[in-house]
Tab-separated table of C-alpha atoms in Angstrom:
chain	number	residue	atom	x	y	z
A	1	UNK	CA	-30.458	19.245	21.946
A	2	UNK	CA	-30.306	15.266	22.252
A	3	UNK	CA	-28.640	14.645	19.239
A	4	UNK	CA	-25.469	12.725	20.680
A	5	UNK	CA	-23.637	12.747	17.262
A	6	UNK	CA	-24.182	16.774	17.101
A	7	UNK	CA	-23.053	17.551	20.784
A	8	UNK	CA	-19.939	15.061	20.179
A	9	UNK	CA	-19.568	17.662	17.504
A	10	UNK	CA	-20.004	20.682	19.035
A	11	UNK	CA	-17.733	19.706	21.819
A	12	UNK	CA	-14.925	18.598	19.426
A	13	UNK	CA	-15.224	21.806	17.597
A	14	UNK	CA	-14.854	23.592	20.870
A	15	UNK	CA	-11.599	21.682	22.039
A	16	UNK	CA	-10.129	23.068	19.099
A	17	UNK	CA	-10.977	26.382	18.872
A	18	UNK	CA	-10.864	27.424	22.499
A	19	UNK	CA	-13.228	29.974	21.646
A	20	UNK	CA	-17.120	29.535	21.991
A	21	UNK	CA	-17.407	32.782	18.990
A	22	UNK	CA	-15.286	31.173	16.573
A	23	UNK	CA	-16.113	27.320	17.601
A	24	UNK	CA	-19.941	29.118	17.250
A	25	UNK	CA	-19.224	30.446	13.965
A	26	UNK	CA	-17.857	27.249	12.471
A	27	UNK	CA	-20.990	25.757	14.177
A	28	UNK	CA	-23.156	28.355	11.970
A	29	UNK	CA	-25.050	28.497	15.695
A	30	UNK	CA	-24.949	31.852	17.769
A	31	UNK	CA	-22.372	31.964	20.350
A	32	UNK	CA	-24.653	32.649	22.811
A	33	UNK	CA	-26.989	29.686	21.835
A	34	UNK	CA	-23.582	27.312	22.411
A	35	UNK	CA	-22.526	28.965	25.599
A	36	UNK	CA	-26.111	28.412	26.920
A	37	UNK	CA	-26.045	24.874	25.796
A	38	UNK	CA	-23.003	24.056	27.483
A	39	UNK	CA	-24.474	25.801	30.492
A	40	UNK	CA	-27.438	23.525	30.563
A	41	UNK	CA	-25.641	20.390	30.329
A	42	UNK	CA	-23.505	20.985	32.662
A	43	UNK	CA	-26.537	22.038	34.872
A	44	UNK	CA	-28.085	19.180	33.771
A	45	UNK	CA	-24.850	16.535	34.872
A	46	UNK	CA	-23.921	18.831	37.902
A	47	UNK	CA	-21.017	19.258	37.224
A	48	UNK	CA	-18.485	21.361	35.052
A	49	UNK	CA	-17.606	19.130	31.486
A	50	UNK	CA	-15.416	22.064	30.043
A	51	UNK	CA	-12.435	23.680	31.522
A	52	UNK	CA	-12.383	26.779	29.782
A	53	UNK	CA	-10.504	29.145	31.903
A	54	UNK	CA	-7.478	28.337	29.660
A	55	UNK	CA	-6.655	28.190	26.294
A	56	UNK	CA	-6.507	25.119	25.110
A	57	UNK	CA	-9.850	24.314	26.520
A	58	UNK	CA	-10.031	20.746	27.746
A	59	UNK	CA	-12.365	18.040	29.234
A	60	UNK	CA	-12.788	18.053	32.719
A	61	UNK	CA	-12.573	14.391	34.313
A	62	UNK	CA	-16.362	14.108	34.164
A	63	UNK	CA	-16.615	15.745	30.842
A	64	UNK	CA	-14.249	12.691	29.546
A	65	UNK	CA	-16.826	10.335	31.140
A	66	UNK	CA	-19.554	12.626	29.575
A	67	UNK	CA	-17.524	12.381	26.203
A	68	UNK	CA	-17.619	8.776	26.279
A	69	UNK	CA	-21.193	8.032	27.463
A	70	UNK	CA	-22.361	9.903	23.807
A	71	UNK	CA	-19.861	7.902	22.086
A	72	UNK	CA	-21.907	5.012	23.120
A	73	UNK	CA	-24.853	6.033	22.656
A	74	UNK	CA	-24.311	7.096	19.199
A	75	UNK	CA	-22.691	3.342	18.490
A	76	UNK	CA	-25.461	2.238	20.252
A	77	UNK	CA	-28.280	3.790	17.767
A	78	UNK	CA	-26.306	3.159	14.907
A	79	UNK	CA	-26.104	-0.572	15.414
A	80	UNK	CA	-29.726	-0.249	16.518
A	81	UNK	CA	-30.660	0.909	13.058
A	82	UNK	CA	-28.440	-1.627	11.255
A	83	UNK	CA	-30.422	-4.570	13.091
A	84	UNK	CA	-33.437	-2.526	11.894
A	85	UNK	CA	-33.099	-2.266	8.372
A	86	UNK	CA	-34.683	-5.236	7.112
A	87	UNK	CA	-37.864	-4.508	9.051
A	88	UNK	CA	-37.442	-0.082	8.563
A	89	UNK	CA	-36.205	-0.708	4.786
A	90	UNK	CA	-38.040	-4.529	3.601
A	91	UNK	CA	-36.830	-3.738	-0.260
A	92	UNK	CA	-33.365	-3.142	0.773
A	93	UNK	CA	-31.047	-5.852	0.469
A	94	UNK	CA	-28.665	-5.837	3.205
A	95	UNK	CA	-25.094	-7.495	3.056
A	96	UNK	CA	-23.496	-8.140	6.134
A	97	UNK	CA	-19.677	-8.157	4.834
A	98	UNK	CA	-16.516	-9.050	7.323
A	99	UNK	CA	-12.767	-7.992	6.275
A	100	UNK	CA	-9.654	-6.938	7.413
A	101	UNK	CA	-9.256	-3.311	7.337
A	102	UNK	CA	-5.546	-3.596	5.000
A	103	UNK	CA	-7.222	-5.468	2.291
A	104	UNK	CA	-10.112	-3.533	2.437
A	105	UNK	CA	-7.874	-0.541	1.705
A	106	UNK	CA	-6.701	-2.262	-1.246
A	107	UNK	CA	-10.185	-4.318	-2.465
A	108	UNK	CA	-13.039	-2.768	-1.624
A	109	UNK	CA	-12.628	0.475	-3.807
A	110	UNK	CA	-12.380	-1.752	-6.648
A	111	UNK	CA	-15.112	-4.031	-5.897
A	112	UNK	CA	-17.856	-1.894	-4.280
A	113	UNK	CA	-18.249	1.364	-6.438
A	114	UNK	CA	-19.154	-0.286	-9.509
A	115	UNK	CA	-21.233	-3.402	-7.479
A	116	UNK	CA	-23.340	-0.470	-6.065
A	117	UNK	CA	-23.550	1.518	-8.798
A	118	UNK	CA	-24.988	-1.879	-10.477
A	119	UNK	CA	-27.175	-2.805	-7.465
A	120	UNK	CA	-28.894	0.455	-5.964
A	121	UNK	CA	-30.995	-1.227	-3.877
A	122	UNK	CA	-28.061	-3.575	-1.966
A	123	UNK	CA	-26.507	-2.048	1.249
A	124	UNK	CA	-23.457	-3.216	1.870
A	125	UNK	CA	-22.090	-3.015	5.960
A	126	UNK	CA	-18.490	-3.452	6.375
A	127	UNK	CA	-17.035	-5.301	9.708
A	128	UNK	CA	-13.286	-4.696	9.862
A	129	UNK	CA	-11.845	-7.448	11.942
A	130	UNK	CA	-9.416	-9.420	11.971
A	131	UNK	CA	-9.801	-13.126	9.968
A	132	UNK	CA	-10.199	-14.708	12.534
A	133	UNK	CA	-12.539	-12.946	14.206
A	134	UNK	CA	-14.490	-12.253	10.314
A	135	UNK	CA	-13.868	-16.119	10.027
A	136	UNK	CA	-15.608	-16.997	13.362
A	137	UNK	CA	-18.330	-14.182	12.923
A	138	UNK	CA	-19.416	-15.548	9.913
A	139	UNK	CA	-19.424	-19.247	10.955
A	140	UNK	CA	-21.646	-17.684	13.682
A	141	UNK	CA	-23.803	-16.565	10.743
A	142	UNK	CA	-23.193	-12.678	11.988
A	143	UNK	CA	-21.948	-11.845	9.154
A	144	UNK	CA	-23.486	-13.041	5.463
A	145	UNK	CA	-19.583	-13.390	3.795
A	146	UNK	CA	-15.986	-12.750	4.445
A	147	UNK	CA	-13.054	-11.244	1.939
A	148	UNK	CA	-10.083	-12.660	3.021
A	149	UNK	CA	-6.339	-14.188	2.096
A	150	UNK	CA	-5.048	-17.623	1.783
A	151	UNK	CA	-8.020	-19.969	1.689
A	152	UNK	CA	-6.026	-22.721	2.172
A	153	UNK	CA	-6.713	-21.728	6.209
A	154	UNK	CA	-10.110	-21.165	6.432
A	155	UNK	CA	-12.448	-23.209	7.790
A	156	UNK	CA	-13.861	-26.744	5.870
A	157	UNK	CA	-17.574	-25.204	6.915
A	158	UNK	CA	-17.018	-22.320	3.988
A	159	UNK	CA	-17.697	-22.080	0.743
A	160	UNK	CA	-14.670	-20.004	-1.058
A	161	UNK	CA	-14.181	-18.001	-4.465
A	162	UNK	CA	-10.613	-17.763	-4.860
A	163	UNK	CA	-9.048	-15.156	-7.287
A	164	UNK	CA	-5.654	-14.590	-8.037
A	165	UNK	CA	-3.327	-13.289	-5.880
A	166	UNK	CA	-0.123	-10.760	-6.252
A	167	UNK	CA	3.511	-10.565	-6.652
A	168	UNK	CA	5.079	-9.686	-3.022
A	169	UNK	CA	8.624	-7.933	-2.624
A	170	UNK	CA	11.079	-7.460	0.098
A	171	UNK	CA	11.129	-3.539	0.581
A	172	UNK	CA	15.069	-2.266	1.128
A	173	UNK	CA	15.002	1.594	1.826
A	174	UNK	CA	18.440	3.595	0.558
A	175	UNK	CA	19.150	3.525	4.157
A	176	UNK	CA	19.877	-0.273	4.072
A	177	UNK	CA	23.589	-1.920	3.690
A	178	UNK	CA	21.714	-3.855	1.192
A	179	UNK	CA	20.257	-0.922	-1.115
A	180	UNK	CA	21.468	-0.947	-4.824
A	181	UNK	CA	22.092	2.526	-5.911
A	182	UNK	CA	20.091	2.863	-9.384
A	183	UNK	CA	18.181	0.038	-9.532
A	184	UNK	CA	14.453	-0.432	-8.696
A	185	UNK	CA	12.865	-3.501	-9.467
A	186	UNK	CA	15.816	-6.424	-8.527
A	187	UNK	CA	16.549	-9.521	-10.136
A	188	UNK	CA	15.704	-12.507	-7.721
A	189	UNK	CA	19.437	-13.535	-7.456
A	190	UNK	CA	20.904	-9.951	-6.852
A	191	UNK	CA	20.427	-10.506	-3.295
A	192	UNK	CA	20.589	-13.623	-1.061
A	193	UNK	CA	16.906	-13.757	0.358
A	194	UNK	CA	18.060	-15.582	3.457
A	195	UNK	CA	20.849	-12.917	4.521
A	196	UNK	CA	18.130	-10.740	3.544
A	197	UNK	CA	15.534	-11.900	5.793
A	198	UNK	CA	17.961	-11.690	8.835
A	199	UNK	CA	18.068	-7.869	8.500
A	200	UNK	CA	15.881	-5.803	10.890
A	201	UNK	CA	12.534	-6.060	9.864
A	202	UNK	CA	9.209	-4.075	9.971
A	203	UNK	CA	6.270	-6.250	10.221
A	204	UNK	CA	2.131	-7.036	9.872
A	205	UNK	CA	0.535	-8.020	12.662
A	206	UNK	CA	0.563	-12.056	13.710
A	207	UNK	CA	-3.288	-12.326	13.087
A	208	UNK	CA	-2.613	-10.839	9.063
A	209	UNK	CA	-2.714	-13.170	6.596
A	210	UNK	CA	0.049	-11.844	5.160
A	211	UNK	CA	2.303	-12.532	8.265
A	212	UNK	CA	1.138	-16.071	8.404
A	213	UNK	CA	2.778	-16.082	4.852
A	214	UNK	CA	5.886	-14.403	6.143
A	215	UNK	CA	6.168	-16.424	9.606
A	216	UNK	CA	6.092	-19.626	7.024
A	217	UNK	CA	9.081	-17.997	4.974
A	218	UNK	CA	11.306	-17.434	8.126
A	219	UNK	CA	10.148	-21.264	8.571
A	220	UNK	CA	11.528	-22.708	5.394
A	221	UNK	CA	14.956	-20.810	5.925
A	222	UNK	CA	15.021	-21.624	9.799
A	223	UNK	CA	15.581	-18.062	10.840
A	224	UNK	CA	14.714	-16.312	13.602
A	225	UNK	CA	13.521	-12.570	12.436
A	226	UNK	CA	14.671	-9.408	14.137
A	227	UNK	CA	11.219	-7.896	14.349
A	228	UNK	CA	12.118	-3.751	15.145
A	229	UNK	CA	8.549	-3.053	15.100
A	230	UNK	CA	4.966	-4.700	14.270
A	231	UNK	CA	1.283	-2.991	13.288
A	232	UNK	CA	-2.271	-3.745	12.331
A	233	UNK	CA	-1.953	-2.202	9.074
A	234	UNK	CA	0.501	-3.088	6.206
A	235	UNK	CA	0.260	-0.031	4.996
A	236	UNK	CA	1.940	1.276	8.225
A	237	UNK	CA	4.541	-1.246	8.151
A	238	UNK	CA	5.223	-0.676	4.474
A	239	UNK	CA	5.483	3.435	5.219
A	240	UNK	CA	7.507	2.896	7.846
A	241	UNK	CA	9.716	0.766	5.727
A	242	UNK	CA	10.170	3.294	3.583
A	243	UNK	CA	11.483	5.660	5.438
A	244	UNK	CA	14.429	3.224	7.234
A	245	UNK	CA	12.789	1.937	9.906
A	246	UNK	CA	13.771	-1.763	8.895
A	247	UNK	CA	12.836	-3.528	5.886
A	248	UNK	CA	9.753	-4.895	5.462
A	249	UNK	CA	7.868	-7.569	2.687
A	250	UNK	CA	4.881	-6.198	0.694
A	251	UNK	CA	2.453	-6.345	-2.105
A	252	UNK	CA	2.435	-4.504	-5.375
A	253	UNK	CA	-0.446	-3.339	-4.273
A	254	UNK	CA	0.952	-1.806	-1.664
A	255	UNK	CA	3.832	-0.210	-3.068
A	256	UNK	CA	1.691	1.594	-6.001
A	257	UNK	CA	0.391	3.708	-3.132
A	258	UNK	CA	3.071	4.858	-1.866
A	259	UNK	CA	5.153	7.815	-2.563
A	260	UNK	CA	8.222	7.465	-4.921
A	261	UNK	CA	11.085	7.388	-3.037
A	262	UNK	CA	14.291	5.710	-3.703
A	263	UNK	CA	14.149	1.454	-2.609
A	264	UNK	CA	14.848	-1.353	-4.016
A	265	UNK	CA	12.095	-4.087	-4.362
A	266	UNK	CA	13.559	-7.704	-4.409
A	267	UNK	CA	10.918	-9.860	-5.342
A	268	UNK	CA	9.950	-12.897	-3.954
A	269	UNK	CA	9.114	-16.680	-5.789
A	270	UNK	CA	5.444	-17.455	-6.112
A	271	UNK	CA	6.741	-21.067	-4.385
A	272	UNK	CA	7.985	-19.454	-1.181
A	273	UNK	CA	5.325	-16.711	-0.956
A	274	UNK	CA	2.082	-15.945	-2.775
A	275	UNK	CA	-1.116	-14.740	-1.600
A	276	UNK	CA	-4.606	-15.565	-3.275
A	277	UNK	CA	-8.318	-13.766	-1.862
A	278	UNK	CA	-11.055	-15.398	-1.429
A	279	UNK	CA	-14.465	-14.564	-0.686
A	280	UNK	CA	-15.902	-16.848	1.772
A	281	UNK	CA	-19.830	-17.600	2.560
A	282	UNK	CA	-21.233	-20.425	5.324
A	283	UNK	CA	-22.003	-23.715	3.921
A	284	UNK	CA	-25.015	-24.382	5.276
A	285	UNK	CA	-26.743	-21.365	5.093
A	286	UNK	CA	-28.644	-20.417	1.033
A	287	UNK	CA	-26.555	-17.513	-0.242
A	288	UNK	CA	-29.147	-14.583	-0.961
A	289	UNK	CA	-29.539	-13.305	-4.468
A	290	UNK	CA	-27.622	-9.950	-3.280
A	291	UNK	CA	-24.177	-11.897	-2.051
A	292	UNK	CA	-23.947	-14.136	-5.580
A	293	UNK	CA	-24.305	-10.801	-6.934
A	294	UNK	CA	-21.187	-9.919	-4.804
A	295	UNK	CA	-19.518	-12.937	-5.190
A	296	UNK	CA	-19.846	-12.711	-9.186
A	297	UNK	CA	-18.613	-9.398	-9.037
A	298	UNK	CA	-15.686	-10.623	-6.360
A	299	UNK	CA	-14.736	-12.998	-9.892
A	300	UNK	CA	-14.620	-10.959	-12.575
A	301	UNK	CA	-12.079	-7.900	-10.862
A	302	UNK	CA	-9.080	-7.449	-12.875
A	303	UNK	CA	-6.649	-7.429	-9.761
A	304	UNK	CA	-3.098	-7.087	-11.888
A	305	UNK	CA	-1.131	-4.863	-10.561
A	306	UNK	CA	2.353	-3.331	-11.473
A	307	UNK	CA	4.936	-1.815	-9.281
């Protein structure tokens, strides 16, 4: 057995069952085929990568290091046969596409399903960074185009598709002084957005777009935020929002994913904040027949959405 992504499998389905009969059954492998396995790695390492004398079975010290080392090499061959591809598979067209991992929540299942469906032989491989790491990897030419927010930011050495962007709301939970018992959607002067914005606050991360947007807002109103608590994900933020951790702001479409529960959304003029996507390539590098296929599919989504 040198299949890394198999033993990473086998081991994982060990750690939880503490039991090499059952961990074997869900395996559909004999038990005594996985005990001898085990028995021959470790053999093999010199050393003991299980400890199984007590339930829950755990990784021994080296068994963490052993853990690890397959972890790599499994990366390792996958990236391997990504780098491959347009040598192992010449009539596959293979785009290289960088964004961050939020808006592809939101984005990709709307762009790629019917793009692929339309384009069988196009491979699309996704690089979740951040933008500025998507921006410099594609400037780098790593990458063959970037989905992003607010192009106004991006580098002059990309060409940009812009599409319309989406309403954003401050999120108030029922738990909030501020909440408005039986009301939903807010009118813009039901609340004073600057008192607002001094409340505690749940936040994206600084490299988001969308925080770029929101550091510019506490900007224009000279306030200094009380940030309770910051993540990678706006989702995150959003959920935690929800449930009274502080008030956060967020997209509609955000907030269409999330489970009813009762908030108040107070939304937010286009003037102060309002964020458009944009689908970036270099600009002096030809854009392959497969990307323009992207990037006319990027321009005719329908990306209304309503809270």
């Amino acid at each position: 057995m040198n299949d890394p992504e198999a033993l990473l499998h086998y081991l994982d389905i060990l750690l939880k069952e503490s039991n090499f009969t059952k961990a074997a059954r869900e395996l559909y492998i004999s038990q005594p085929y996985l005990t001898q396995l085990i028995k021959r790695i470790e053999k093999k390492l010199g050393t003991k990568i299980l400890n199984r004398d007590h339930v829950p079975f755990s990784l021994t010290d080296a068994g963490m290091i052993y853990y690890k080392y397959l972890e790599n090499i499994s990366y390792n061959d996958q990236q391997l046969s990504r780098k491959l591809a347009p040598f192992t598979q010449p009539n596959k067209k293979i785009i290289k596409l960088g964004i961050w991992t939020s808006l592809g929540t939101y984005l990709l299942p709307r762009l790629l399903p019917d793009f692929l469906q339309e384009h069988p032989n196009v491979e699309i491989q996704l690089f979740e960074n951040s933008p500025r790491n998507n921006e410099t990897n594609l400037l780098n030419g790593d990458i063959d185009c970037y989905i992003g927010q607010t192009p106004e930011t991006t580098s002059r050495d990309l060409n940009y598709t812009v599409k319309q962007g989406e309403q954003y709301y401050v999120v108030i939970p029922q738990t909030s002084q501020y909440f408005q018992s039986g009301k939903f959607i807010l009118a813009p002067n039901d609340l004073d957005l600057k008192e607002i914005l001094q409340a505690p606050m749940v936040l994206s991360a600084s490299e988001s777009a969308i925080r770029h947007q929101v550091n510019g807002l506490f900007q224009k109103f000279h306030i200094k935020p009380q940030i309770v608590l910051e993540s990678k994900s706006i989702i995150t933020a959003t959920a935690l929002a929800l449930r009274g951790v502080g008030l956060t702001i967020s997209s509609a479409s955000i907030l269409t994913r999330m489970r009813q529960t009762p908030i108040n959304l107070l939304p937010i003029d286009e003037n102060l904040i309002y964020i458009n996507f944009f689908i970036a390539t270099r600009q002096k590098d030809p854009v392959s027949a497969a990307v323009q296929e992207l990037i006319k599919s990027f321009k005719n989504l329908d990306l209304n959405t309503n809270v």
